[in-house]
Short mmCIF file of C-alpha atoms and ligand atoms in Angstrom, two decimals:
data_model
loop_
_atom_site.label_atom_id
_atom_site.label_comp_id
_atom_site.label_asym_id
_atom_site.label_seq_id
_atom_site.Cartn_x
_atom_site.Cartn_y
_atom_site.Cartn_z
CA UNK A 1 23.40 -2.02 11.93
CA UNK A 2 21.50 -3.15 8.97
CA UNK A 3 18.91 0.06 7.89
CA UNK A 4 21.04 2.63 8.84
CA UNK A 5 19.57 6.02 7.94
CA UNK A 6 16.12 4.61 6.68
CA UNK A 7 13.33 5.90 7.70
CA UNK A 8 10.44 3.64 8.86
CA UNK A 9 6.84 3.70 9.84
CA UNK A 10 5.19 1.59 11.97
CA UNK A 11 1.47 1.53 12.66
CA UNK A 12 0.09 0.31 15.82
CA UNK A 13 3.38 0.93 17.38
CA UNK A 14 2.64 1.80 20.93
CA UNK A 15 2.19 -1.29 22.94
CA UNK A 16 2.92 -5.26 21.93
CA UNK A 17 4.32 -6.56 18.48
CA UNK A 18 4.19 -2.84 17.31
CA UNK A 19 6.68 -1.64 20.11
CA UNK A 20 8.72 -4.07 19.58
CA UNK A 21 9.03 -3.66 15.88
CA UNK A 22 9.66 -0.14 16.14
CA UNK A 23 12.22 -0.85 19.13
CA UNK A 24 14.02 -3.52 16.34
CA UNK A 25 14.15 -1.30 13.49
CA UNK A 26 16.05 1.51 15.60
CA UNK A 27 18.52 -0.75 16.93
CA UNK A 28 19.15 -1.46 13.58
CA UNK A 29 19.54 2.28 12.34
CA UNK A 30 16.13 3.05 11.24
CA UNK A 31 14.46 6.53 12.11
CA UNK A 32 10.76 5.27 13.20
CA UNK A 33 8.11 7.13 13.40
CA UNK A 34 5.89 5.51 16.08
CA UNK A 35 2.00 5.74 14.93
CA UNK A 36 -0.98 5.19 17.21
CA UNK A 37 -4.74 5.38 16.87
CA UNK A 38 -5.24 8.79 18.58
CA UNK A 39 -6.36 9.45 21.85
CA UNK A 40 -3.48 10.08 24.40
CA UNK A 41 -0.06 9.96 23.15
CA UNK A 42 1.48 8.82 26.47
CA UNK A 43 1.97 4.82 25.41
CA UNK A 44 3.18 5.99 21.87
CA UNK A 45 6.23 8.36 23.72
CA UNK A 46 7.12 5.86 25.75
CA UNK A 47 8.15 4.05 23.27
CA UNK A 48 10.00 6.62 21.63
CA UNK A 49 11.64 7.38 24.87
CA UNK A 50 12.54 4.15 24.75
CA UNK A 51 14.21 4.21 21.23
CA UNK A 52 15.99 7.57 22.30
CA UNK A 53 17.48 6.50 25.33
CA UNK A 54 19.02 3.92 23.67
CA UNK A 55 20.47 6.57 21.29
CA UNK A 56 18.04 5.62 18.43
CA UNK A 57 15.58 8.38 16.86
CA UNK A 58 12.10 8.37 16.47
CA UNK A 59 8.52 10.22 16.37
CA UNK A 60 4.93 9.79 17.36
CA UNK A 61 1.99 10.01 15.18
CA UNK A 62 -1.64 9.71 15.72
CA UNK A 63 -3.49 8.36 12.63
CA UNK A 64 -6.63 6.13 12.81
CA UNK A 65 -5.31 3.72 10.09
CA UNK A 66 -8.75 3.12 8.76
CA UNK A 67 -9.49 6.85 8.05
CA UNK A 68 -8.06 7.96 4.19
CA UNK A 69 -7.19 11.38 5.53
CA UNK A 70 -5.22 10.91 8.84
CA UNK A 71 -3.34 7.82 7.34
CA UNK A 72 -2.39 10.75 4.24
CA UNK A 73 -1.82 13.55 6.65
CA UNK A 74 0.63 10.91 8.26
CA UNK A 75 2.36 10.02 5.82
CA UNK A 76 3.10 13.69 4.67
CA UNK A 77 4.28 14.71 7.82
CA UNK A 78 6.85 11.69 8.07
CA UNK A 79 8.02 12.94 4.74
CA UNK A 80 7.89 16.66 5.39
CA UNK A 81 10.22 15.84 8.88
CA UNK A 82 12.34 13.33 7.49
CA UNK A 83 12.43 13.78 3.40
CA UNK A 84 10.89 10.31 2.64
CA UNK A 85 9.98 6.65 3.63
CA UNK A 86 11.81 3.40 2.94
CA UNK A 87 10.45 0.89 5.15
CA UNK A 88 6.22 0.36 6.32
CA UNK A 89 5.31 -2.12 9.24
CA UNK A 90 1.35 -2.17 8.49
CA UNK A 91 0.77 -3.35 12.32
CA UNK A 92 -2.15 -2.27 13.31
CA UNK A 93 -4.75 -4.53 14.43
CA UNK A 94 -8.01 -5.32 16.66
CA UNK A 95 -10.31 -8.02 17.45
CA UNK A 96 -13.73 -7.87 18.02
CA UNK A 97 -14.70 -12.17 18.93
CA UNK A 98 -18.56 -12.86 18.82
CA UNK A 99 -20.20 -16.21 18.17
CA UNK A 100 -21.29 -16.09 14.17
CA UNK A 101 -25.16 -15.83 14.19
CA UNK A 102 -24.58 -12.95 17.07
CA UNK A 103 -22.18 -10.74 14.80
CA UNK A 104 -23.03 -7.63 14.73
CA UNK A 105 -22.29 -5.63 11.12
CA UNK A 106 -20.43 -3.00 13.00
CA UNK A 107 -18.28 -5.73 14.47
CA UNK A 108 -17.74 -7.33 11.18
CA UNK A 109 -17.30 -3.57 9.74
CA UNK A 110 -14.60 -2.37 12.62
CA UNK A 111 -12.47 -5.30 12.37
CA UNK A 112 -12.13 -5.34 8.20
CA UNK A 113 -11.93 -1.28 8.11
CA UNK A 114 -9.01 -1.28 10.77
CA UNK A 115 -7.26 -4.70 9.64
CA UNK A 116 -7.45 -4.97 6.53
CA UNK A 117 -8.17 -1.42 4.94
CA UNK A 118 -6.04 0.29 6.90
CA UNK A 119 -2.97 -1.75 5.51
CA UNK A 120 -4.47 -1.04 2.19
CA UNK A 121 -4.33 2.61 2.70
CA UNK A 122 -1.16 2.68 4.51
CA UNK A 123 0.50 0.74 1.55
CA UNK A 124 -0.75 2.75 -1.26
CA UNK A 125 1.07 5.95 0.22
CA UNK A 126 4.12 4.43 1.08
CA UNK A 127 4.04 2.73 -2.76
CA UNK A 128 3.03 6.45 -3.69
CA UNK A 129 6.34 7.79 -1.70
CA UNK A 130 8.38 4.75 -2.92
CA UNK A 131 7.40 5.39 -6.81
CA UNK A 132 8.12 9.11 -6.62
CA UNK A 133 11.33 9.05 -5.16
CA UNK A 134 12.56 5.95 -6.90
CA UNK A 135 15.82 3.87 -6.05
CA UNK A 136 17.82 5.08 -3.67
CA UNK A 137 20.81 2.67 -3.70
CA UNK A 138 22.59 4.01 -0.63
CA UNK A 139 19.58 3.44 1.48
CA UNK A 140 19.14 -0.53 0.52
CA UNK A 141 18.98 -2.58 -3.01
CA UNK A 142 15.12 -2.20 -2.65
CA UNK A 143 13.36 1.17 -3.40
CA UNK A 144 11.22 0.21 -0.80
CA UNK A 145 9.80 -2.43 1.71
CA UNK A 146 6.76 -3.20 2.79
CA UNK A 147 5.98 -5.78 5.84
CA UNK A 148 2.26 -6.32 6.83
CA UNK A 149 1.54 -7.91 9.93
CA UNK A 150 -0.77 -10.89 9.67
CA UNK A 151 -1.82 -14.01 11.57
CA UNK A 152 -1.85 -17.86 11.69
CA UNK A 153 -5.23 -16.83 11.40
CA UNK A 154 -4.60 -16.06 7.54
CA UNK A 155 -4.55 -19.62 6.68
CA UNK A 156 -6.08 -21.29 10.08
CA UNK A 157 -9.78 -21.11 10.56
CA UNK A 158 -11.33 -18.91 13.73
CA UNK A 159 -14.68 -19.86 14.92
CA UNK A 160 -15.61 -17.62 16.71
CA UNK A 161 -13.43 -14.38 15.34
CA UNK A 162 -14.87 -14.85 11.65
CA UNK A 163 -14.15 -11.07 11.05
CA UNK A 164 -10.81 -11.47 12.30
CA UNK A 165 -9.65 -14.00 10.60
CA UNK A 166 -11.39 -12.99 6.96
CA UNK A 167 -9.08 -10.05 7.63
CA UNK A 168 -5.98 -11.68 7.76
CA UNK A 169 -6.86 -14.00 4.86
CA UNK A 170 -7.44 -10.60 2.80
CA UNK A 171 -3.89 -9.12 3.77
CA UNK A 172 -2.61 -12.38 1.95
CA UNK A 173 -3.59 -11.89 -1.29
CA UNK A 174 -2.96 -7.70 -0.63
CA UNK A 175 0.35 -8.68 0.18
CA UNK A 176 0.61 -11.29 -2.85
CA UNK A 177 -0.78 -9.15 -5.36
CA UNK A 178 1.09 -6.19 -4.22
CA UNK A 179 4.59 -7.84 -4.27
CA UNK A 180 3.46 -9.27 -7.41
CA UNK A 181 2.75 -6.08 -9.37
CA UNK A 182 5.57 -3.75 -7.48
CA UNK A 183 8.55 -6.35 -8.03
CA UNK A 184 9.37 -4.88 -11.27
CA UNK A 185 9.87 -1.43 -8.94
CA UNK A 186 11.85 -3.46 -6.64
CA UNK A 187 9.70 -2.88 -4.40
CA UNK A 188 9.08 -5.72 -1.88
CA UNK A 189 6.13 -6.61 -0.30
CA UNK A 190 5.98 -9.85 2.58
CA UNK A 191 3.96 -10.55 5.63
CA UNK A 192 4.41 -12.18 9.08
CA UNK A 193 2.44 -14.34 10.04
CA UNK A 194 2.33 -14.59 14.03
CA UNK A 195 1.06 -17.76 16.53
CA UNK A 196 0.81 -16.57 19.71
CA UNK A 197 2.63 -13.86 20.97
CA UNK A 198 2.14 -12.08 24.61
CA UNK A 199 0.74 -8.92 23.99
CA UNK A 200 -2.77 -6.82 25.42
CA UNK A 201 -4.79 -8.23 22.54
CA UNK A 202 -4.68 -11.81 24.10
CA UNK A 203 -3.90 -11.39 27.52
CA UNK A 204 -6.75 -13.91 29.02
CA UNK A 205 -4.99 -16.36 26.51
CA UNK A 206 -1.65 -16.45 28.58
CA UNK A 207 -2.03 -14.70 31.78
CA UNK A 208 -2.89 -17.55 33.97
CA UNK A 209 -1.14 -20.45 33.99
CA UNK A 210 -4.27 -22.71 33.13
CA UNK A 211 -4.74 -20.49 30.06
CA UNK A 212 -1.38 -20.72 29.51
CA UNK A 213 -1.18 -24.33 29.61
CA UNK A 214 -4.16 -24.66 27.06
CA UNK A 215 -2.67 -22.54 24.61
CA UNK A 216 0.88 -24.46 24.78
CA UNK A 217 -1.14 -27.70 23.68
CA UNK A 218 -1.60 -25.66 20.69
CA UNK A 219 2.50 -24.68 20.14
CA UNK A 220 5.10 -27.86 19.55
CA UNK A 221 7.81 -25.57 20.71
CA UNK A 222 6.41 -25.37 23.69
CA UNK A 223 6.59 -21.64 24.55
CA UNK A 224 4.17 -18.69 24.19
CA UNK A 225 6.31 -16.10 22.00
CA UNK A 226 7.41 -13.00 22.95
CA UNK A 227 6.83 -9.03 21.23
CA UNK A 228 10.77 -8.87 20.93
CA UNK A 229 10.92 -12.76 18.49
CA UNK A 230 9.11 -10.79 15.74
CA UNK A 231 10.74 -7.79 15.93
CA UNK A 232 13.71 -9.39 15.40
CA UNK A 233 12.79 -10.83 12.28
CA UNK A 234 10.96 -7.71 10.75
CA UNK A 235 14.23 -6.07 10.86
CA UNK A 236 15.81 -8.86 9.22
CA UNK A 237 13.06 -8.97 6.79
CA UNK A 238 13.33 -5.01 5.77
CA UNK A 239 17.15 -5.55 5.72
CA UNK A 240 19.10 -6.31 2.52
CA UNK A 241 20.17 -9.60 3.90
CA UNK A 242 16.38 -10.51 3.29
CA UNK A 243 16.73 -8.52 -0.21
CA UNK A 244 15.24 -11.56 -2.44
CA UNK A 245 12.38 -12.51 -0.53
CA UNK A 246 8.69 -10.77 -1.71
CA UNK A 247 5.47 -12.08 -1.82
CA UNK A 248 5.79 -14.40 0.97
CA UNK A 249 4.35 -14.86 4.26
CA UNK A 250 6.99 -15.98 7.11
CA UNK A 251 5.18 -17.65 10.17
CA UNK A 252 6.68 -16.91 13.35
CA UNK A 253 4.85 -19.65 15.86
CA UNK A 254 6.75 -21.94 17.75
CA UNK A 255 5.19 -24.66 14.98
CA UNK A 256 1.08 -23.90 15.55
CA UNK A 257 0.69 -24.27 11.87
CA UNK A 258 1.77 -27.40 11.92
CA UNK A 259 -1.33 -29.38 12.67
CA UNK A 260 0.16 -30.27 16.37
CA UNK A 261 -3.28 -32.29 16.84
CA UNK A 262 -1.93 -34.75 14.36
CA UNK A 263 1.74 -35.12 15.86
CA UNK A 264 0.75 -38.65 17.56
CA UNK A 265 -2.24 -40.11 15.43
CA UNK A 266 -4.00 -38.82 12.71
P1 LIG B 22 -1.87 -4.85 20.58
O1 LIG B 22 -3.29 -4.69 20.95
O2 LIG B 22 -0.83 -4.63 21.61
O3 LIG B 22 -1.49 -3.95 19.33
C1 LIG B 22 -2.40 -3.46 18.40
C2 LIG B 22 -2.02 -2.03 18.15
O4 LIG B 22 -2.85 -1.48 17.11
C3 LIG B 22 -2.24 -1.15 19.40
O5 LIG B 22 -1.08 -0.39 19.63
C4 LIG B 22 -3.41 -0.26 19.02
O6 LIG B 22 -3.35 1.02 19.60
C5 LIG B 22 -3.24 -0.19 17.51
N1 LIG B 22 -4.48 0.18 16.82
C6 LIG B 22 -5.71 -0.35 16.99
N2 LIG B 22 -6.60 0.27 16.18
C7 LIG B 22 -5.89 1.20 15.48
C8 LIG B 22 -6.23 2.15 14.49
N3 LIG B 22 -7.49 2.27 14.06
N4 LIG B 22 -5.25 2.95 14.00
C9 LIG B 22 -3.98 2.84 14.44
N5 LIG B 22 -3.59 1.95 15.36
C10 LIG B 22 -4.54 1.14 15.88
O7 LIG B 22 -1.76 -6.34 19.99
P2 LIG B 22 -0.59 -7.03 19.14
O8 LIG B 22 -0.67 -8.46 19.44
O9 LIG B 22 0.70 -6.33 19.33
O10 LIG B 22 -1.13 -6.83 17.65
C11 LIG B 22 -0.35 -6.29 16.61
C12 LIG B 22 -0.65 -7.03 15.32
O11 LIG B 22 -0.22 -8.38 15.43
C13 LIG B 22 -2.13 -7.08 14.97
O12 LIG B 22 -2.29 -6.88 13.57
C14 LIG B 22 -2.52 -8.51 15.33
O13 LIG B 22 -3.61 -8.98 14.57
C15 LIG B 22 -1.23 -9.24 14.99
N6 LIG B 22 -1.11 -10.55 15.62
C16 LIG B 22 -0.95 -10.68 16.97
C17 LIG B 22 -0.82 -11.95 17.52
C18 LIG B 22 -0.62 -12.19 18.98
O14 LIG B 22 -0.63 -13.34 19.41
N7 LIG B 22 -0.43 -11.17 19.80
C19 LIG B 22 -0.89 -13.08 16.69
C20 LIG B 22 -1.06 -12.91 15.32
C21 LIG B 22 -1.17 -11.64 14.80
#
C-alpha cells in the first residue's frame, strides 16, 4: 500500500478514467471521496460500493466542478468527514465537437468552464487545505499532491474539438505554473496526459471494430488503452515513490504522440 491513510478527491469519478482512479487510489490505502456532477448518485455509489467491497473506504459527492460554491461546499465537507485532503485527481471533463465556423459560444463556454475552470477551482481549495494544514510527514514527504487530468490533446491539435483541446492546452500551463509557484510548499503539481482510453466520452471511437481499427492507425502500440492503465499510474504518481516529479505532464498513449504518420517516410 503506498497512500495509506490519505485522503483523496477525485472529480468526475463515477464512470471511465475517474472510476478507475478512485478504484487505484483505494487499493493503495487512500480514503476517496468519489465526486460527480449532480443529478442521480446511483453511478457515483457504485463505485464506492465497489471500493468497499474490496475493503477500501470511500464517499460520494455531488459538485458541478465549474460552480465556485458546490466545488467549496465539497471540499468542506471532505474535510469536515475526514479532517483534511492530501491528494486531488482534477478529472472531470466533457466534450462538446462542432466544426469551427458552427461553434456555438455556449459550446466554447461549457467546455472551458467545466475543463479547465473547474480544475482551477478545485486546485485552489485543495492548495487552500494543503497551506493551512501544512506538512504532514506521516502522511507522505509532500504536503500535498495535485494530479490534473489532461489530454494528448494539450499538445496535439483538434480540428474539429477547438474548445476541447484549448482546454487541455490551458491545464498545462495551470499545472506548470502551479507546480512552479507551490514547490517551495512541497506541494506537487503534474498532469496526465491520456491517448485513447475506452471510456463513454469516446465510445463511437472504439466500439466497432472499423472504428476501432481507424483509431489503432493512430497508436504504435497497437492497443486502445484501458480506464484501469491510468489509474495505475495516478497512484504511482500521488505516491512517494513519484515524490520528485512536479510540473510535468506524463503521457499515457500507447505512443500517439509520437507522430506515428511519420514512422515509415516523412
Ligand atoms: P467520462 O465521460 O467517462 O468521464 C467524465 C466524467 O466527468 C464523468 O464521470 C462526468 O460525470 C464528469 N463530469 C462531467 N461534467 C462534470 C461537472 N461539471 N462536474 C463534475 N463532474 C463532471 O470520460 P473519461 O474519458 O473518463 O474522461 C475523464 C477525463 O479524461 C476527462 O478530463 C477527459 O478529457 C480525459 N481524457 C480522456 C481520454 C479518453 O480517451 N477517454 C483521453 C484524454 C483525456
Amino acid at each position: 500500500m503506498r497512500l495509506p491513510n490519505r485522503v483523496a478527491l477525485v472529480t468526475g469519478a463515477s464512470s471511465g478514467i475517474g472510476a478507475a482512479v478512485a478504484q487505484a487510489l483505494a487499493a493503495d490505502g487512500a480514503t476517496v471521496v468519489v465526486n460527480y456532477p449532480g443529478g442521480s448518485p446511483d453511478a457515483a455509489n457504485v463505485v464506492v460500493k465497489t471500493i468497499t467491497d474490496a475493503g477500501g473506504r470511500a464517499i460520494a459527492l455531488a459538485a458541478d466542478v465549474s460552480k465556485e460554491d458546490q466545488v467549496q461546499a465539497m471540499f468542506a465537507e471532505t474535510i469536515r468527514q475526514f479532517g483534511t485532503l492530501h491528494i486531488l485527481v482534477a478529472n472531470a471533463g466533457i466534450q462538446q465537437d462542432s466544426p469551427f465556423a458552427d461553434m456555438t459560444l455556449a459550446q466554447w463556454q461549457r467546455v472551458i468552464d467545466v475543463n479547465l475552470t473547474g480544475q482551477f477551482l478545485c486546485a485552489r481549495e485543495a492548495v487552500r487545505e494543503f497551506l493551512r494544514r501544512g506538512p504532514q510527514p506521516a502522511m507522505g514527504r509532500a504536503t500535498g499532491v495535485i494530479v490534473h487530468m489532461s489530454s494528448v490533446h494539450e499538445v496535439i491539435p483538434w480540428g474539429g474539438h477547438v474548445n476541447y483541446a484549448t482546454s487541455k492546452g490551458g491545464i498545462m500551463q495551470l499545472m506548470k505554473s502551479l507546480a512552479q509557484e507551490l514547490a517551495p510548499q512541497k506541494i506537487r503539481v503534474n498532469s496526465i496526459g491520456p491517448g485513447a482510453i475506452k471510456t463513454p466520452i469516446n465510445t463511437s471511437a472504439w466500439s466497432t471494430p472499423e472504428a476501432e481499427q481507424k483509431l489503432l492507425t493512430l497508436i504504435p502500440y497497437n492497443r486502445v488503452g484501458e480506464p484501469a492503465d491510468i489509474g495505475g499510474l495516478a497512484a504511482w504518481l500521488c505516491s512517494d515513490e513519484a515524490d520528485y516529479i512536479t510540473g510535468q505532464t506524463i503521457f499515457m498513449d500507447g505512443g500517439m504522440t509520437l507522430y506515428p504518420g511519420f514512422a515509415t517516410g516523412g
